[in-house]
């Protein structure tokens, strides 16, 4: 069992598509990345690699026929070692998520359950692409709930509230919760309203990322034998639609909208006075943000669409595999575009910094 064999089993070149999930989730929640985001990245990496190891363990008999060069059928890694690695990585991922708060642990538990269900049961069923899409969407939501979560868990108790902590699980009982847990002020059934707001705010971005994952997974079901033109064409249409959606800002006020007028004590008008017709300093910043978002969206569409078009024109196994690889690499610019969509340009550029690393490793270890 060499390092090279483990790198192939865990598909380390695809590993760099993972951190952007948590960073895009943090941006969608409207908060800056913090210690909780770092914990979410670590948890995501562990759960992603657990899924890779479990995938090859579950497919070891099929790979012995279609992919005899893979680490398990070639004898370079024992099946028991791959299964043990999947279990250990899952436990490590849940442990890291738990340190970011109970809402993050609840999302991570759902993510881990989805990964195991996909690899062991759903992969070869019609529900397979949907399960994979759900896993990627949950990974983004993990970043949204974990960001700021550690601080909420350790926060001070409000005066007169008693033992309320505001760190309950997002949607009812879940891992790490107890039947007698206190409720947060103003919350219902132990639900943390801040964590619930983070999830709701990040749902659009999670949906877009999940839709891309669904399309790529549908194509990947034909990478061993090829022959499908429908799946690449459908994925092409999805990429075009997702690119158009990523160009629209999720939040923000139109430039021609005026602030709401309000009055102070005694009814005196306190609304801002009209400014001079000179351009506001905020306009160049918005223009720069729009240019970055457009460039990132273009990178996403180009990375995913070109190999998909080739696979649609010639659905051979090699070109289908390249289309899947392109779809995996396109996750990074999509994550960056989703972050820029909320105005987090710095986060978006940091995510794009992972592209050269992923591209270099993809030349040495296949991401599929």
mmCIF file of C-alpha atoms in Angstrom:
data_model
loop_
_atom_site.group_PDB
_atom_site.id
_atom_site.type_symbol
_atom_site.label_atom_id
_atom_site.label_comp_id
_atom_site.label_asym_id
_atom_site.label_seq_id
_atom_site.Cartn_x
_atom_site.Cartn_y
_atom_site.Cartn_z
ATOM 1 C CA UNK A 1 0.000 0.000 0.000
ATOM 2 C CA UNK A 2 1.986 2.932 -1.334
ATOM 3 C CA UNK A 3 1.302 6.646 -1.144
ATOM 4 C CA UNK A 4 0.590 6.599 -4.872
ATOM 5 C CA UNK A 5 -2.080 3.930 -4.408
ATOM 6 C CA UNK A 6 -3.775 5.912 -1.641
ATOM 7 C CA UNK A 7 -3.618 9.072 -3.766
ATOM 8 C CA UNK A 8 -5.457 7.220 -6.545
ATOM 9 C CA UNK A 9 -7.989 5.708 -4.141
ATOM 10 C CA UNK A 10 -8.767 9.071 -2.534
ATOM 11 C CA UNK A 11 -8.531 10.985 -5.840
ATOM 12 C CA UNK A 12 -6.461 13.754 -4.300
ATOM 13 C CA UNK A 13 -6.656 15.891 -7.446
ATOM 14 C CA UNK A 14 -10.403 16.303 -6.823
ATOM 15 C CA UNK A 15 -9.800 17.158 -3.174
ATOM 16 C CA UNK A 16 -9.241 20.839 -3.973
ATOM 17 C CA UNK A 17 -12.826 21.170 -5.181
ATOM 18 C CA UNK A 18 -13.962 20.792 -1.550
ATOM 19 C CA UNK A 19 -12.761 23.863 0.443
ATOM 20 C CA UNK A 20 -14.735 26.200 -1.808
ATOM 21 C CA UNK A 21 -17.989 24.649 -0.583
ATOM 22 C CA UNK A 22 -17.478 25.955 2.952
ATOM 23 C CA UNK A 23 -16.140 29.301 1.741
ATOM 24 C CA UNK A 24 -19.091 29.803 -0.618
ATOM 25 C CA UNK A 25 -21.411 28.833 2.234
ATOM 26 C CA UNK A 26 -19.810 31.396 4.528
ATOM 27 C CA UNK A 27 -20.226 34.066 1.849
ATOM 28 C CA UNK A 28 -23.864 33.093 1.298
ATOM 29 C CA UNK A 29 -24.533 33.400 5.026
ATOM 30 C CA UNK A 30 -23.339 37.014 4.938
ATOM 31 C CA UNK A 31 -20.442 36.510 7.367
ATOM 32 C CA UNK A 32 -16.685 36.532 7.027
ATOM 33 C CA UNK A 33 -14.826 33.188 7.221
ATOM 34 C CA UNK A 34 -13.700 32.388 10.749
ATOM 35 C CA UNK A 35 -12.590 29.469 12.906
ATOM 36 C CA UNK A 36 -15.889 27.697 12.270
ATOM 37 C CA UNK A 37 -15.289 27.926 8.522
ATOM 38 C CA UNK A 38 -11.881 26.306 8.943
ATOM 39 C CA UNK A 39 -13.470 23.497 10.933
ATOM 40 C CA UNK A 40 -16.096 23.078 8.203
ATOM 41 C CA UNK A 41 -13.364 22.828 5.559
ATOM 42 C CA UNK A 42 -11.617 20.125 7.590
ATOM 43 C CA UNK A 43 -14.857 18.226 8.112
ATOM 44 C CA UNK A 44 -15.713 18.470 4.410
ATOM 45 C CA UNK A 45 -12.303 17.166 3.362
ATOM 46 C CA UNK A 46 -12.605 14.183 5.707
ATOM 47 C CA UNK A 47 -16.137 13.306 4.600
ATOM 48 C CA UNK A 48 -15.263 13.721 0.929
ATOM 49 C CA UNK A 49 -12.296 11.371 1.226
ATOM 50 C CA UNK A 50 -14.391 8.930 3.243
ATOM 51 C CA UNK A 51 -16.790 8.823 0.319
ATOM 52 C CA UNK A 52 -13.956 8.170 -2.131
ATOM 53 C CA UNK A 53 -12.582 5.255 -0.111
ATOM 54 C CA UNK A 54 -16.059 3.827 0.452
ATOM 55 C CA UNK A 55 -16.886 4.206 -3.247
ATOM 56 C CA UNK A 56 -13.989 2.011 -4.339
ATOM 57 C CA UNK A 57 -14.705 -0.514 -1.587
ATOM 58 C CA UNK A 58 -18.332 -0.815 -2.697
ATOM 59 C CA UNK A 59 -17.368 -1.029 -6.398
ATOM 60 C CA UNK A 60 -14.447 -3.442 -5.990
ATOM 61 C CA UNK A 61 -16.139 -6.285 -7.903
ATOM 62 C CA UNK A 62 -17.351 -4.000 -10.705
ATOM 63 C CA UNK A 63 -13.927 -2.335 -10.940
ATOM 64 C CA UNK A 64 -12.277 -5.751 -11.252
ATOM 65 C CA UNK A 65 -14.009 -5.984 -14.652
ATOM 66 C CA UNK A 66 -14.172 -2.388 -15.881
ATOM 67 C CA UNK A 67 -11.208 -0.755 -14.070
ATOM 68 C CA UNK A 68 -8.736 -3.463 -13.062
ATOM 69 C CA UNK A 69 -6.037 -0.810 -12.656
ATOM 70 C CA UNK A 70 -7.800 0.766 -9.644
ATOM 71 C CA UNK A 71 -5.995 0.312 -6.293
ATOM 72 C CA UNK A 72 -8.314 -2.329 -4.795
ATOM 73 C CA UNK A 73 -8.773 -4.720 -7.762
ATOM 74 C CA UNK A 74 -5.078 -4.415 -8.629
ATOM 75 C CA UNK A 75 -4.197 -5.566 -5.104
ATOM 76 C CA UNK A 76 -2.345 -2.410 -4.095
ATOM 77 C CA UNK A 77 -4.825 -1.631 -1.292
ATOM 78 C CA UNK A 78 -6.711 -4.241 0.704
ATOM 79 C CA UNK A 79 -10.529 -3.889 0.783
ATOM 80 C CA UNK A 80 -10.532 -3.955 4.592
ATOM 81 C CA UNK A 81 -8.053 -1.069 4.683
ATOM 82 C CA UNK A 82 -10.225 1.034 2.387
ATOM 83 C CA UNK A 83 -13.322 0.359 4.493
ATOM 84 C CA UNK A 84 -11.456 1.179 7.706
ATOM 85 C CA UNK A 85 -10.213 4.422 6.170
ATOM 86 C CA UNK A 86 -13.771 5.360 5.220
ATOM 87 C CA UNK A 87 -14.966 4.797 8.769
ATOM 88 C CA UNK A 88 -12.085 6.678 10.373
ATOM 89 C CA UNK A 89 -12.426 9.653 8.015
ATOM 90 C CA UNK A 90 -16.169 9.831 8.667
ATOM 91 C CA UNK A 91 -15.597 9.902 12.420
ATOM 92 C CA UNK A 92 -12.935 12.581 12.025
ATOM 93 C CA UNK A 93 -15.229 14.716 9.862
ATOM 94 C CA UNK A 94 -18.073 14.530 12.367
ATOM 95 C CA UNK A 95 -15.686 15.358 15.184
ATOM 96 C CA UNK A 96 -14.469 18.500 13.443
ATOM 97 C CA UNK A 97 -18.016 19.572 12.616
ATOM 98 C CA UNK A 98 -19.045 19.071 16.237
ATOM 99 C CA UNK A 99 -16.421 21.583 17.341
ATOM 100 C CA UNK A 100 -18.161 24.189 15.171
ATOM 101 C CA UNK A 101 -21.461 23.780 17.019
ATOM 102 C CA UNK A 102 -24.443 21.472 17.131
ATOM 103 C CA UNK A 103 -26.149 22.934 14.033
ATOM 104 C CA UNK A 104 -22.993 22.240 12.010
ATOM 105 C CA UNK A 105 -22.824 18.726 13.449
ATOM 106 C CA UNK A 106 -26.436 18.116 12.432
ATOM 107 C CA UNK A 107 -25.705 19.169 8.840
ATOM 108 C CA UNK A 108 -22.495 17.102 8.782
ATOM 109 C CA UNK A 109 -24.373 14.052 10.043
ATOM 110 C CA UNK A 110 -26.872 14.417 7.215
ATOM 111 C CA UNK A 111 -23.993 14.812 4.781
ATOM 112 C CA UNK A 112 -22.237 11.684 6.072
ATOM 113 C CA UNK A 113 -25.477 9.685 5.896
ATOM 114 C CA UNK A 114 -26.017 10.845 2.303
ATOM 115 C CA UNK A 115 -22.468 9.859 1.317
ATOM 116 C CA UNK A 116 -22.773 6.368 2.784
ATOM 117 C CA UNK A 117 -26.249 5.861 1.346
ATOM 118 C CA UNK A 118 -25.035 6.887 -2.105
ATOM 119 C CA UNK A 119 -22.002 4.596 -2.117
ATOM 120 C CA UNK A 120 -23.713 1.561 -0.599
ATOM 121 C CA UNK A 121 -27.220 1.715 -2.042
ATOM 122 C CA UNK A 122 -28.208 4.640 -4.279
ATOM 123 C CA UNK A 123 -25.337 4.951 -6.751
ATOM 124 C CA UNK A 124 -26.753 2.590 -9.370
ATOM 125 C CA UNK A 125 -30.365 3.662 -8.927
ATOM 126 C CA UNK A 126 -32.244 6.600 -10.519
ATOM 127 C CA UNK A 127 -31.817 8.429 -7.199
ATOM 128 C CA UNK A 128 -28.027 8.377 -7.511
ATOM 129 C CA UNK A 129 -27.474 11.813 -9.124
ATOM 130 C CA UNK A 130 -29.955 13.420 -6.729
ATOM 131 C CA UNK A 131 -28.136 11.934 -3.736
ATOM 132 C CA UNK A 132 -24.799 13.231 -4.990
ATOM 133 C CA UNK A 133 -26.326 16.677 -5.605
ATOM 134 C CA UNK A 134 -27.739 16.673 -2.083
ATOM 135 C CA UNK A 135 -24.318 15.824 -0.665
ATOM 136 C CA UNK A 136 -22.650 18.763 -2.401
ATOM 137 C CA UNK A 137 -25.443 21.123 -1.366
ATOM 138 C CA UNK A 138 -25.204 19.950 2.252
ATOM 139 C CA UNK A 139 -21.465 20.549 2.139
ATOM 140 C CA UNK A 140 -22.084 24.203 1.263
ATOM 141 C CA UNK A 141 -24.698 24.464 4.016
ATOM 142 C CA UNK A 142 -22.142 23.025 6.432
ATOM 143 C CA UNK A 143 -19.927 26.031 5.777
ATOM 144 C CA UNK A 144 -22.878 28.390 6.273
ATOM 145 C CA UNK A 145 -23.884 26.915 9.646
ATOM 146 C CA UNK A 146 -20.339 26.428 10.925
ATOM 147 C CA UNK A 147 -19.260 30.013 10.220
ATOM 148 C CA UNK A 148 -19.829 31.806 13.501
ATOM 149 C CA UNK A 149 -21.134 28.589 15.036
ATOM 150 C CA UNK A 150 -18.276 28.074 17.471
ATOM 151 C CA UNK A 151 -18.838 31.567 18.850
ATOM 152 C CA UNK A 152 -22.575 30.955 19.240
ATOM 153 C CA UNK A 153 -21.951 27.707 21.081
ATOM 154 C CA UNK A 154 -19.555 29.360 23.523
ATOM 155 C CA UNK A 155 -21.552 32.599 23.798
ATOM 156 C CA UNK A 156 -22.579 34.111 27.063
ATOM 157 C CA UNK A 157 -26.022 33.452 28.507
ATOM 158 C CA UNK A 158 -28.379 36.390 28.251
ATOM 159 C CA UNK A 159 -29.364 37.937 31.606
ATOM 160 C CA UNK A 160 -32.571 36.537 33.022
ATOM 161 C CA UNK A 161 -32.725 33.648 30.577
ATOM 162 C CA UNK A 162 -31.342 30.995 32.860
ATOM 163 C CA UNK A 163 -29.574 28.183 31.016
ATOM 164 C CA UNK A 164 -30.560 29.111 27.457
ATOM 165 C CA UNK A 165 -27.607 28.945 25.074
ATOM 166 C CA UNK A 166 -28.957 29.395 21.568
ATOM 167 C CA UNK A 167 -26.939 26.441 20.279
ATOM 168 C CA UNK A 168 -29.728 24.023 19.506
ATOM 169 C CA UNK A 169 -29.867 21.826 16.445
ATOM 170 C CA UNK A 170 -31.228 23.427 13.283
ATOM 171 C CA UNK A 171 -34.262 21.209 12.637
ATOM 172 C CA UNK A 172 -35.309 19.308 15.692
ATOM 173 C CA UNK A 173 -33.421 16.536 17.509
ATOM 174 C CA UNK A 174 -30.139 15.521 16.030
ATOM 175 C CA UNK A 175 -26.678 14.284 16.919
ATOM 176 C CA UNK A 176 -25.271 15.935 19.969
ATOM 177 C CA UNK A 177 -28.640 17.204 21.215
ATOM 178 C CA UNK A 178 -30.259 16.122 24.427
ATOM 179 C CA UNK A 179 -33.885 15.849 25.306
ATOM 180 C CA UNK A 180 -33.530 18.472 28.036
ATOM 181 C CA UNK A 181 -31.502 21.014 26.101
ATOM 182 C CA UNK A 182 -32.434 24.617 26.762
ATOM 183 C CA UNK A 183 -33.958 26.792 24.128
ATOM 184 C CA UNK A 184 -32.465 29.974 22.827
ATOM 185 C CA UNK A 185 -34.159 33.266 23.550
ATOM 186 C CA UNK A 186 -36.836 33.897 20.999
ATOM 187 C CA UNK A 187 -36.437 30.455 19.413
ATOM 188 C CA UNK A 188 -38.790 27.536 19.160
ATOM 189 C CA UNK A 189 -38.083 23.921 20.038
ATOM 190 C CA UNK A 190 -34.399 24.579 20.704
ATOM 191 C CA UNK A 191 -33.810 25.872 17.185
ATOM 192 C CA UNK A 192 -30.996 28.406 16.835
ATOM 193 C CA UNK A 193 -32.523 31.271 14.810
ATOM 194 C CA UNK A 194 -29.076 32.439 13.653
ATOM 195 C CA UNK A 195 -28.198 28.998 12.308
ATOM 196 C CA UNK A 196 -31.632 28.703 10.718
ATOM 197 C CA UNK A 197 -31.115 32.064 9.013
ATOM 198 C CA UNK A 198 -27.709 30.931 7.752
ATOM 199 C CA UNK A 199 -29.249 27.854 6.153
ATOM 200 C CA UNK A 200 -32.058 29.814 4.531
ATOM 201 C CA UNK A 201 -29.664 32.426 3.177
ATOM 202 C CA UNK A 202 -27.368 29.780 1.698
ATOM 203 C CA UNK A 203 -30.104 27.631 0.116
ATOM 204 C CA UNK A 204 -29.986 29.353 -3.319
ATOM 205 C CA UNK A 205 -26.220 28.822 -3.624
ATOM 206 C CA UNK A 206 -26.574 25.226 -2.405
ATOM 207 C CA UNK A 207 -29.248 24.626 -5.022
ATOM 208 C CA UNK A 208 -27.068 25.937 -7.857
ATOM 209 C CA UNK A 209 -24.073 23.883 -6.761
ATOM 210 C CA UNK A 210 -26.270 20.822 -6.351
ATOM 211 C CA UNK A 211 -27.716 21.257 -9.851
ATOM 212 C CA UNK A 212 -24.219 21.268 -11.358
ATOM 213 C CA UNK A 213 -23.319 18.153 -9.379
ATOM 214 C CA UNK A 214 -26.486 16.404 -10.550
ATOM 215 C CA UNK A 215 -25.633 17.098 -14.201
ATOM 216 C CA UNK A 216 -22.021 15.894 -13.891
ATOM 217 C CA UNK A 217 -23.056 12.778 -11.958
ATOM 218 C CA UNK A 218 -25.580 11.891 -14.666
ATOM 219 C CA UNK A 219 -22.766 12.047 -17.239
ATOM 220 C CA UNK A 220 -20.414 10.008 -15.039
ATOM 221 C CA UNK A 221 -22.790 7.040 -15.112
ATOM 222 C CA UNK A 222 -21.680 6.478 -18.726
ATOM 223 C CA UNK A 223 -17.936 7.073 -18.377
ATOM 224 C CA UNK A 224 -17.005 3.372 -18.349
ATOM 225 C CA UNK A 225 -18.821 2.430 -21.552
ATOM 226 C CA UNK A 226 -19.783 5.759 -23.193
ATOM 227 C CA UNK A 227 -22.566 5.821 -25.761
ATOM 228 C CA UNK A 228 -24.785 8.524 -24.255
ATOM 229 C CA UNK A 229 -25.354 11.794 -26.087
ATOM 230 C CA UNK A 230 -28.376 12.815 -24.041
ATOM 231 C CA UNK A 231 -26.524 13.175 -20.721
ATOM 232 C CA UNK A 232 -23.777 15.523 -22.032
ATOM 233 C CA UNK A 233 -26.345 17.623 -23.898
ATOM 234 C CA UNK A 234 -28.516 17.920 -20.792
ATOM 235 C CA UNK A 235 -25.462 18.846 -18.757
ATOM 236 C CA UNK A 236 -24.557 21.510 -21.345
ATOM 237 C CA UNK A 237 -27.990 23.076 -20.957
ATOM 238 C CA UNK A 238 -27.634 22.976 -17.180
ATOM 239 C CA UNK A 239 -24.231 24.669 -17.316
ATOM 240 C CA UNK A 240 -25.641 27.468 -19.479
ATOM 241 C CA UNK A 241 -28.568 27.990 -17.087
ATOM 242 C CA UNK A 242 -26.316 27.945 -14.034
ATOM 243 C CA UNK A 243 -23.951 30.431 -15.639
ATOM 244 C CA UNK A 244 -26.853 32.812 -16.248
ATOM 245 C CA UNK A 245 -28.026 32.408 -12.642
ATOM 246 C CA UNK A 246 -24.541 33.050 -11.250
ATOM 247 C CA UNK A 247 -24.395 36.411 -13.042
ATOM 248 C CA UNK A 248 -27.242 37.773 -10.939
ATOM 249 C CA UNK A 249 -26.429 39.120 -7.490
ATOM 250 C CA UNK A 250 -28.244 37.335 -4.693
ATOM 251 C CA UNK A 251 -28.508 40.449 -2.546
ATOM 252 C CA UNK A 252 -28.138 44.149 -3.011
ATOM 253 C CA UNK A 253 -30.216 47.148 -3.901
ATOM 254 C CA UNK A 254 -30.645 48.491 -7.363
ATOM 255 C CA UNK A 255 -28.676 51.638 -7.973
ATOM 256 C CA UNK A 256 -31.791 53.633 -8.813
ATOM 257 C CA UNK A 257 -33.579 52.725 -5.593
ATOM 258 C CA UNK A 258 -33.680 55.362 -2.852
ATOM 259 C CA UNK A 259 -33.537 54.646 0.880
ATOM 260 C CA UNK A 260 -36.867 54.486 2.633
ATOM 261 C CA UNK A 261 -37.939 57.790 4.153
ATOM 262 C CA UNK A 262 -38.477 57.861 7.867
ATOM 263 C CA UNK A 263 -39.142 60.491 10.517
ATOM 264 C CA UNK A 264 -37.550 61.108 13.842
ATOM 265 C CA UNK A 265 -39.041 62.384 17.103
ATOM 266 C CA UNK A 266 -41.713 64.986 16.456
ATOM 267 C CA UNK A 267 -42.163 63.870 12.850
ATOM 268 C CA UNK A 268 -39.073 65.662 11.564
ATOM 269 C CA UNK A 269 -37.849 64.218 8.259
ATOM 270 C CA UNK A 270 -34.474 62.527 8.799
ATOM 271 C CA UNK A 271 -34.129 60.942 5.368
ATOM 272 C CA UNK A 272 -30.784 61.496 3.602
ATOM 273 C CA UNK A 273 -30.585 64.586 1.433
ATOM 274 C CA UNK A 274 -30.118 64.096 -2.298
ATOM 275 C CA UNK A 275 -26.487 63.796 -3.249
ATOM 276 C CA UNK A 276 -24.766 65.689 -5.964
ATOM 277 C CA UNK A 277 -24.913 64.159 -9.436
ATOM 278 C CA UNK A 278 -21.254 63.119 -9.152
ATOM 279 C CA UNK A 279 -20.767 59.366 -9.199
ATOM 280 C CA UNK A 280 -20.717 57.695 -5.799
ATOM 281 C CA UNK A 281 -17.455 56.001 -4.708
ATOM 282 C CA UNK A 282 -19.455 52.791 -4.252
ATOM 283 C CA UNK A 283 -20.242 52.560 -7.967
ATOM 284 C CA UNK A 284 -16.668 51.679 -9.096
ATOM 285 C CA UNK A 285 -16.550 49.003 -6.378
ATOM 286 C CA UNK A 286 -19.807 47.499 -7.627
ATOM 287 C CA UNK A 287 -18.517 47.641 -11.181
ATOM 288 C CA UNK A 288 -15.308 45.844 -10.205
ATOM 289 C CA UNK A 289 -17.307 43.217 -8.317
ATOM 290 C CA UNK A 290 -19.496 42.679 -11.372
ATOM 291 C CA UNK A 291 -16.468 42.271 -13.623
ATOM 292 C CA UNK A 292 -14.960 39.681 -11.276
ATOM 293 C CA UNK A 293 -18.255 37.799 -11.126
ATOM 294 C CA UNK A 294 -18.531 37.827 -14.909
ATOM 295 C CA UNK A 295 -14.965 36.560 -15.334
ATOM 296 C CA UNK A 296 -15.476 33.755 -12.803
ATOM 297 C CA UNK A 297 -18.744 32.717 -14.411
ATOM 298 C CA UNK A 298 -17.071 32.662 -17.823
ATOM 299 C CA UNK A 299 -14.314 30.449 -16.424
ATOM 300 C CA UNK A 300 -16.922 28.069 -15.029
ATOM 301 C CA UNK A 301 -18.853 27.819 -18.300
ATOM 302 C CA UNK A 302 -15.709 27.347 -20.387
ATOM 303 C CA UNK A 303 -14.233 24.676 -18.070
ATOM 304 C CA UNK A 304 -17.415 22.616 -17.999
ATOM 305 C CA UNK A 305 -18.938 23.215 -21.434
ATOM 306 C CA UNK A 306 -16.033 22.480 -23.796
ATOM 307 C CA UNK A 307 -15.446 18.831 -22.758
ATOM 308 C CA UNK A 308 -19.196 18.276 -22.490
ATOM 309 C CA UNK A 309 -19.610 19.424 -26.081
ATOM 310 C CA UNK A 310 -16.882 17.024 -27.209
ATOM 311 C CA UNK A 311 -18.585 14.160 -25.364
ATOM 312 C CA UNK A 312 -21.922 15.033 -26.925
ATOM 313 C CA UNK A 313 -20.413 14.953 -30.409
ATOM 314 C CA UNK A 314 -18.472 11.749 -29.759
ATOM 315 C CA UNK A 315 -19.731 9.860 -26.667
ATOM 316 C CA UNK A 316 -16.734 7.539 -26.411
ATOM 317 C CA UNK A 317 -15.509 6.450 -22.948
ATOM 318 C CA UNK A 318 -12.332 8.638 -23.053
ATOM 319 C CA UNK A 319 -14.237 11.793 -24.035
ATOM 320 C CA UNK A 320 -16.990 11.048 -21.532
ATOM 321 C CA UNK A 321 -14.364 10.677 -18.813
ATOM 322 C CA UNK A 322 -12.837 14.009 -19.846
ATOM 323 C CA UNK A 323 -16.269 15.609 -19.633
ATOM 324 C CA UNK A 324 -16.662 14.296 -16.089
ATOM 325 C CA UNK A 325 -13.203 15.537 -15.184
ATOM 326 C CA UNK A 326 -14.014 18.952 -16.637
ATOM 327 C CA UNK A 327 -17.246 19.057 -14.660
ATOM 328 C CA UNK A 328 -15.346 18.278 -11.463
ATOM 329 C CA UNK A 329 -12.748 20.988 -12.129
ATOM 330 C CA UNK A 330 -15.524 23.460 -12.989
ATOM 331 C CA UNK A 331 -16.800 23.189 -9.410
ATOM 332 C CA UNK A 332 -14.034 25.559 -8.248
ATOM 333 C CA UNK A 333 -14.894 28.528 -10.516
ATOM 334 C CA UNK A 334 -18.579 27.905 -9.791
ATOM 335 C CA UNK A 335 -17.911 28.127 -6.050
ATOM 336 C CA UNK A 336 -15.939 31.316 -6.649
ATOM 337 C CA UNK A 337 -18.724 32.794 -8.765
ATOM 338 C CA UNK A 338 -21.273 31.983 -6.049
ATOM 339 C CA UNK A 339 -19.103 33.763 -3.478
ATOM 340 C CA UNK A 340 -18.668 36.791 -5.750
ATOM 341 C CA UNK A 341 -22.430 36.751 -6.321
ATOM 342 C CA UNK A 342 -22.872 37.863 -2.701
ATOM 343 C CA UNK A 343 -20.138 40.500 -2.918
ATOM 344 C CA UNK A 344 -17.405 38.421 -1.237
ATOM 345 C CA UNK A 345 -14.808 39.126 -3.934
ATOM 346 C CA UNK A 346 -11.840 38.344 -1.694
ATOM 347 C CA UNK A 347 -13.244 34.925 -0.826
ATOM 348 C CA UNK A 348 -13.983 34.271 -4.493
ATOM 349 C CA UNK A 349 -10.404 35.038 -5.531
ATOM 350 C CA UNK A 350 -9.065 32.849 -2.710
ATOM 351 C CA UNK A 351 -11.175 29.939 -3.979
ATOM 352 C CA UNK A 352 -9.867 30.445 -7.521
ATOM 353 C CA UNK A 353 -6.348 30.147 -6.166
ATOM 354 C CA UNK A 354 -7.008 26.405 -5.822
ATOM 355 C CA UNK A 355 -7.386 25.959 -9.598
ATOM 356 C CA UNK A 356 -3.652 25.705 -10.476
ATOM 357 C CA UNK A 357 -3.108 23.123 -7.730
ATOM 358 C CA UNK A 358 -6.047 21.011 -8.858
ATOM 359 C CA UNK A 359 -4.957 21.246 -12.505
ATOM 360 C CA UNK A 360 -1.392 20.182 -11.686
ATOM 361 C CA UNK A 361 -2.489 17.198 -9.616
ATOM 362 C CA UNK A 362 -5.052 16.149 -12.225
ATOM 363 C CA UNK A 363 -2.170 15.506 -14.628
ATOM 364 C CA UNK A 364 -0.723 13.004 -12.155
ATOM 365 C CA UNK A 365 -3.821 11.464 -10.551
ATOM 366 C CA UNK A 366 -7.168 11.188 -12.339
ATOM 367 C CA UNK A 367 -10.051 12.914 -10.513
ATOM 368 C CA UNK A 368 -12.506 10.263 -11.769
#
